[in-house]
Tab-separated table of C-alpha atoms in Angstrom:
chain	number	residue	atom	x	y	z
A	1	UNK	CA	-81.535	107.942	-64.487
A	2	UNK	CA	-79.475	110.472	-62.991
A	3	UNK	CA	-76.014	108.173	-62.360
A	4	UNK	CA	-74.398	108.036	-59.381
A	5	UNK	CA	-74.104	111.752	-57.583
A	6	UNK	CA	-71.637	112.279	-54.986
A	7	UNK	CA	-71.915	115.102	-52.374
A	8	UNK	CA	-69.792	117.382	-51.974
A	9	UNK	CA	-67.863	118.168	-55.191
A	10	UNK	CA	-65.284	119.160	-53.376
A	11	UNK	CA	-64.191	119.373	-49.764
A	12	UNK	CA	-60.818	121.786	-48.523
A	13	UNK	CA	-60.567	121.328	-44.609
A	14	UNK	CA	-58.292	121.964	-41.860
A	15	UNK	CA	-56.082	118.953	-40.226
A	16	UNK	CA	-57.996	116.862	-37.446
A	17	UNK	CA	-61.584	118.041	-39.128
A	18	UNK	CA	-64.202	115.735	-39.172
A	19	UNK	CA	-65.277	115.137	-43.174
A	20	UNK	CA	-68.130	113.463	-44.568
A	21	UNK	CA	-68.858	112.094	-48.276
A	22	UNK	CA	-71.593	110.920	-49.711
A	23	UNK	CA	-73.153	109.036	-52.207
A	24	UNK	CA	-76.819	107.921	-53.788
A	25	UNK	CA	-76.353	104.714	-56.467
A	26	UNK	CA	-78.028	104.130	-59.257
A	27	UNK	CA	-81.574	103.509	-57.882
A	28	UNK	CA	-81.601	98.959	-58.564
A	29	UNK	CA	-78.010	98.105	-58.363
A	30	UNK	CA	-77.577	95.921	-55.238
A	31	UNK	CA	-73.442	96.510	-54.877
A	32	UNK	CA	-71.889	99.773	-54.262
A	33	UNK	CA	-68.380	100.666	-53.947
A	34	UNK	CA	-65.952	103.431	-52.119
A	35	UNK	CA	-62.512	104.017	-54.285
A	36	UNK	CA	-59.929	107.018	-53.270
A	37	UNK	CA	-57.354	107.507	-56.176
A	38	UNK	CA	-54.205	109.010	-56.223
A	39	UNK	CA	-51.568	109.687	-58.978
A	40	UNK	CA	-48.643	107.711	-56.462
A	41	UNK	CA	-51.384	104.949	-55.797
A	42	UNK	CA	-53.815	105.015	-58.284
A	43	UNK	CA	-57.470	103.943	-57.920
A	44	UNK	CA	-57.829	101.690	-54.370
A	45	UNK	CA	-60.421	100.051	-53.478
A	46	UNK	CA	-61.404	101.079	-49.863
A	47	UNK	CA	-64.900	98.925	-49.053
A	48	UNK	CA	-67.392	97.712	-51.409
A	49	UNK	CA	-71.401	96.946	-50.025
A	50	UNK	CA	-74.015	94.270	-51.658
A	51	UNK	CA	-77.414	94.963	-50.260
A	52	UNK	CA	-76.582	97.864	-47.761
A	53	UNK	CA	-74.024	95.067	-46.184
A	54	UNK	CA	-70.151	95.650	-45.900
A	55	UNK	CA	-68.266	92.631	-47.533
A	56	UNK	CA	-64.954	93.567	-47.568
A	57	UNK	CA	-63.432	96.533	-45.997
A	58	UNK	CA	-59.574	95.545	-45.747
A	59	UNK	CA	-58.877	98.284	-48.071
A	60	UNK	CA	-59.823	100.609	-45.351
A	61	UNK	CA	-56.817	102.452	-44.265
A	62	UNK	CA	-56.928	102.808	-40.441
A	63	UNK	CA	-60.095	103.361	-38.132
A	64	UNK	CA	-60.177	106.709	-38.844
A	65	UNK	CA	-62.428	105.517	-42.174
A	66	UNK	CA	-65.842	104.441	-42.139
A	67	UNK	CA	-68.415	104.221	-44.053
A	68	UNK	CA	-71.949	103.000	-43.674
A	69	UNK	CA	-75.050	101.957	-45.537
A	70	UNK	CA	-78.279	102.784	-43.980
A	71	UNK	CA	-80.477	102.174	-47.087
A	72	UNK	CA	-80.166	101.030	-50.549
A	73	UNK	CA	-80.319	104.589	-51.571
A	74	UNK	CA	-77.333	106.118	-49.395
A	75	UNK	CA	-73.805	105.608	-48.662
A	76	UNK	CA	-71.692	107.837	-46.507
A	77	UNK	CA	-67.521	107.772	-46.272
A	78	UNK	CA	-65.844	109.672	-42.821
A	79	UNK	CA	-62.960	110.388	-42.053
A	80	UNK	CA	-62.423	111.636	-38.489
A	81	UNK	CA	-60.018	113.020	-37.660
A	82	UNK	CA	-58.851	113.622	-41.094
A	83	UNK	CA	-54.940	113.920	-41.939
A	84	UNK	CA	-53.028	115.733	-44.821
A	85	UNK	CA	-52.437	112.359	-46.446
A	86	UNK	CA	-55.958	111.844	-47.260
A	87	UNK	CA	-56.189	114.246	-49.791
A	88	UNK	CA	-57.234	112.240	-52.690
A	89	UNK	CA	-60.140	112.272	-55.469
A	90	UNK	CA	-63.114	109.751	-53.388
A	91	UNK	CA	-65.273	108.012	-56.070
A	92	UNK	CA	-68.460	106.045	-55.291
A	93	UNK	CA	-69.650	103.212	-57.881
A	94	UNK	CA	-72.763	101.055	-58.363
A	95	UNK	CA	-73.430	98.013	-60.360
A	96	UNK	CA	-76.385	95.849	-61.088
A	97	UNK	CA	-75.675	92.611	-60.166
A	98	UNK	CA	-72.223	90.394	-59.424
A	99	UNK	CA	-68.835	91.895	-58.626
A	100	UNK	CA	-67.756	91.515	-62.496
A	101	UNK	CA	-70.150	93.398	-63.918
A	102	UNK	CA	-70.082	97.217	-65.215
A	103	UNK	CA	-69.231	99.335	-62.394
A	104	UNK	CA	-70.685	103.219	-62.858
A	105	UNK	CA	-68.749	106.024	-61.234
A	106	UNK	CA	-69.853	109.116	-59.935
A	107	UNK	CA	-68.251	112.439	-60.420
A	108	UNK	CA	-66.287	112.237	-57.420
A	109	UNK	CA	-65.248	114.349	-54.494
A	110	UNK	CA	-62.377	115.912	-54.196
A	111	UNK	CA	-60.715	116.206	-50.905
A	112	UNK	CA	-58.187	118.487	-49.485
A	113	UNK	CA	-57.058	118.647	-46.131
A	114	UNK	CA	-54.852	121.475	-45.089
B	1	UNK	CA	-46.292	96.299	-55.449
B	2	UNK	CA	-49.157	97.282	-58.103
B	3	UNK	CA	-50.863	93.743	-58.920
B	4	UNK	CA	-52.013	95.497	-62.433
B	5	UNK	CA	-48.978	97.270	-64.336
B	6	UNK	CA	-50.159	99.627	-67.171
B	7	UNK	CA	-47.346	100.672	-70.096
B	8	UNK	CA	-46.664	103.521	-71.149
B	9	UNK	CA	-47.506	105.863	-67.907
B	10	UNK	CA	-47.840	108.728	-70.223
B	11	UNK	CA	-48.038	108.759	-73.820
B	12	UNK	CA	-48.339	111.913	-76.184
B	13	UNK	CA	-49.446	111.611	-79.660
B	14	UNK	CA	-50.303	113.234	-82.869
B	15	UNK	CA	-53.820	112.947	-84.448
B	16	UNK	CA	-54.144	110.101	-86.663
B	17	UNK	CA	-51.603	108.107	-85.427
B	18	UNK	CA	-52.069	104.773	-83.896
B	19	UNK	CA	-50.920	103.642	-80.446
B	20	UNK	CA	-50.918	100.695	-78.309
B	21	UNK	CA	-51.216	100.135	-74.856
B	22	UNK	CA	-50.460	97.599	-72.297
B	23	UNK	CA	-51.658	95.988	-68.973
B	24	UNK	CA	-49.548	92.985	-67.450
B	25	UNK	CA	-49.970	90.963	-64.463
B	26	UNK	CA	-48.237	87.873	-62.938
B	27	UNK	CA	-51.384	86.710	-61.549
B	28	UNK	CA	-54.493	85.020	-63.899
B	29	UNK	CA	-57.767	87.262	-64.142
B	30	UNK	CA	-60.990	85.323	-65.483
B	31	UNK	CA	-61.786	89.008	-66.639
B	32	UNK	CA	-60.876	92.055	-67.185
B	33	UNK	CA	-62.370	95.440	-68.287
B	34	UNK	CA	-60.887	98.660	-69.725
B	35	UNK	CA	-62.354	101.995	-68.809
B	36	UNK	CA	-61.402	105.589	-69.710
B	37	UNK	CA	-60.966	108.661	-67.291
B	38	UNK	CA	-61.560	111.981	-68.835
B	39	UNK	CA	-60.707	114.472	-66.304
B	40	UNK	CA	-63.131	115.634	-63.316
B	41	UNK	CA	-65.242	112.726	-64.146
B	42	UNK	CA	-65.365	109.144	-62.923
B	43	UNK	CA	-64.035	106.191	-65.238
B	44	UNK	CA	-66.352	104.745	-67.543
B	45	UNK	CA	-66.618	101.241	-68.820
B	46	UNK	CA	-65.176	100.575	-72.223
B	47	UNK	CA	-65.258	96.872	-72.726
B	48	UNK	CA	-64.968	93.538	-70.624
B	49	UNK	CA	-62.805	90.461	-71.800
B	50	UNK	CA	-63.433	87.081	-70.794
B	51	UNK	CA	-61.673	84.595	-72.935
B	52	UNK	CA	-58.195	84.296	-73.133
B	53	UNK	CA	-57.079	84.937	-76.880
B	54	UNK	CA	-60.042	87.625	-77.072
B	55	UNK	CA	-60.151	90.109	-79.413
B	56	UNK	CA	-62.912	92.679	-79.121
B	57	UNK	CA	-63.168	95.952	-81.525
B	58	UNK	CA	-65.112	99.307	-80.691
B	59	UNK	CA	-64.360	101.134	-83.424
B	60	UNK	CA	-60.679	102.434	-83.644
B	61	UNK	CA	-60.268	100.923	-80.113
B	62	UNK	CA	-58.872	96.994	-80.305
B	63	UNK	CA	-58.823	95.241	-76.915
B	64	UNK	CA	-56.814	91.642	-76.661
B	65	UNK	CA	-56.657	89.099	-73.919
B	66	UNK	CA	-53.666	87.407	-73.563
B	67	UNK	CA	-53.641	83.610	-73.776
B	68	UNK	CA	-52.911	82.878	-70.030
B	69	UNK	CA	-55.229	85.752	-68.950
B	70	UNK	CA	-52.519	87.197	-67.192
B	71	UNK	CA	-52.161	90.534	-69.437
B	72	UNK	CA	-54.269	92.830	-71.944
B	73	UNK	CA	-53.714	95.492	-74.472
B	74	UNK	CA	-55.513	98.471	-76.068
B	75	UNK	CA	-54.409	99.191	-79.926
B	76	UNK	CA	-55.996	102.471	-81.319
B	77	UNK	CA	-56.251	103.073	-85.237
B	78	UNK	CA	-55.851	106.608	-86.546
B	79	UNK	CA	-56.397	108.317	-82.521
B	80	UNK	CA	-58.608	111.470	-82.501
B	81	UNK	CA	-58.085	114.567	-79.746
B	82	UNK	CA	-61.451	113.022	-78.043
B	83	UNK	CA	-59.559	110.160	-77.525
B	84	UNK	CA	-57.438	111.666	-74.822
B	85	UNK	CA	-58.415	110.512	-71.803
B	86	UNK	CA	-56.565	108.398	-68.974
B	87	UNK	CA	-57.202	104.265	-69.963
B	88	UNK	CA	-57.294	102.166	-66.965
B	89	UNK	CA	-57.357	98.518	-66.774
B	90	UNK	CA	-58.928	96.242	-64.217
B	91	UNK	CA	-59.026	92.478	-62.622
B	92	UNK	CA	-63.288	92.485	-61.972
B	93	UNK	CA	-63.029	89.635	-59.376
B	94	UNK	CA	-60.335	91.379	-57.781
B	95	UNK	CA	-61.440	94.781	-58.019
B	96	UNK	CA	-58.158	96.020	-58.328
B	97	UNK	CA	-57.114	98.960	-60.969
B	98	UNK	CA	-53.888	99.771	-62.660
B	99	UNK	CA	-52.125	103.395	-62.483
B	100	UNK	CA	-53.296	104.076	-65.872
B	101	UNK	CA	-51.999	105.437	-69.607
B	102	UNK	CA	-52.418	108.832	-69.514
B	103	UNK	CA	-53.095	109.815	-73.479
B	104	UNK	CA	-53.027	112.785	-75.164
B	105	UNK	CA	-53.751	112.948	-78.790
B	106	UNK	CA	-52.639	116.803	-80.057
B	107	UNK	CA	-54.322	118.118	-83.371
């Protein structure tokens, strides 16, 4: 299996730009996960999906974040418009079954906005 | 407030000496796992503790659960460079992460 892959690897955009992240889970695990770290704030959760369905998204920051699920295969993250402030490393993570189990990480994108 | 806080923040060591490091919480976790950062890459799972009292060993690397569940540490024996890496610690249930040990382990 390929592991979670994350598109793009990195992102550098200009203030009030629309960006879009995305992310394909390990092909099986029913729960995927959207994390932005930070060295002042470390890794935060932002929403976390079980079967393409948003369970909790309170560690969305404002309504300019969303993310969706169309299919068990695809997960996007936007930020629109997009401030200096969310410049941050965005990971997306799988896992098989329950919240407690093993959580894979992709590669993350890193995202820059000028 | 962090509701995971990780000890040391940085730590810089010489090969073959042994370290310990520490994740404490006022708040009970029925688990928590320990994964390591290398950079560019995404954390990866090291080991999960469930018990309190729990001692697991991967080989130099000694994880412990504290009694009340409320705090962890990593003790490594005789640390390699390939150990450097940043350690993170996290409440499963929770989902919630500590800042992280950054370690670097010089030859």
């Amino acid at each position: 299996d390929a592991g979670v892959i994350q598109s793009p690897r990195h992102e550098v955009t200009e203030m009030g730009q629309e960006v879009t992240l995305r992310c394909k889970p390990i092909s099986g695990h029913d729960y995927l996960f959207w994390y932005r770290q930070t060295m002042m704030r470390g890794l935060e959760l932002l929403i976390y999906f079980n079967n393409n369905v948003p369970i909790d998204d309170s560690g969305m920051p404002e309504d300019r974040f969303s993310a969706k699920m169309p299919n068990a295969s695809f997960s996007t993250l936007k930020i629109q418009p997009s401030e200096p402030r969310d410049s941050a490393v965005y990971f997306c993570a799988s896992s098989l079954l329950a919240v407690r189990n093993e959580q894979f990480f992709g590669p993350g994108t890193r995202l820059t906005v000028l | 407030t962090q509701l995971l806080e990780q000890s040391p923040q940085f730590l810089s060591i010489q090969e073959g000496e042994n370290l310990t490091v520490y994740c404490n919480s006022s708040s009970v976790f029925s688990s928590l796992q320990w994964y390591r950062q290398e950079p560019g890459e995404g954390p990866v799972l090291l080991v999960t503790v469930v018990t309190g009292g729990e001692v697991k060993k991967l080989k130099r690397l000694t994880f412990q659960f504290g009694d009340a569940r409320k705090d962890s540490s990593l003790h490594i024996t005789a640390a390699q460079p390939g150990d450097t890496g940043l350690y993170l610690c996290a409440g499963a249930e929770k989902l919630v992460f500590g800042k992280g040990t950054k370690l670097t382990v010089n030859p």
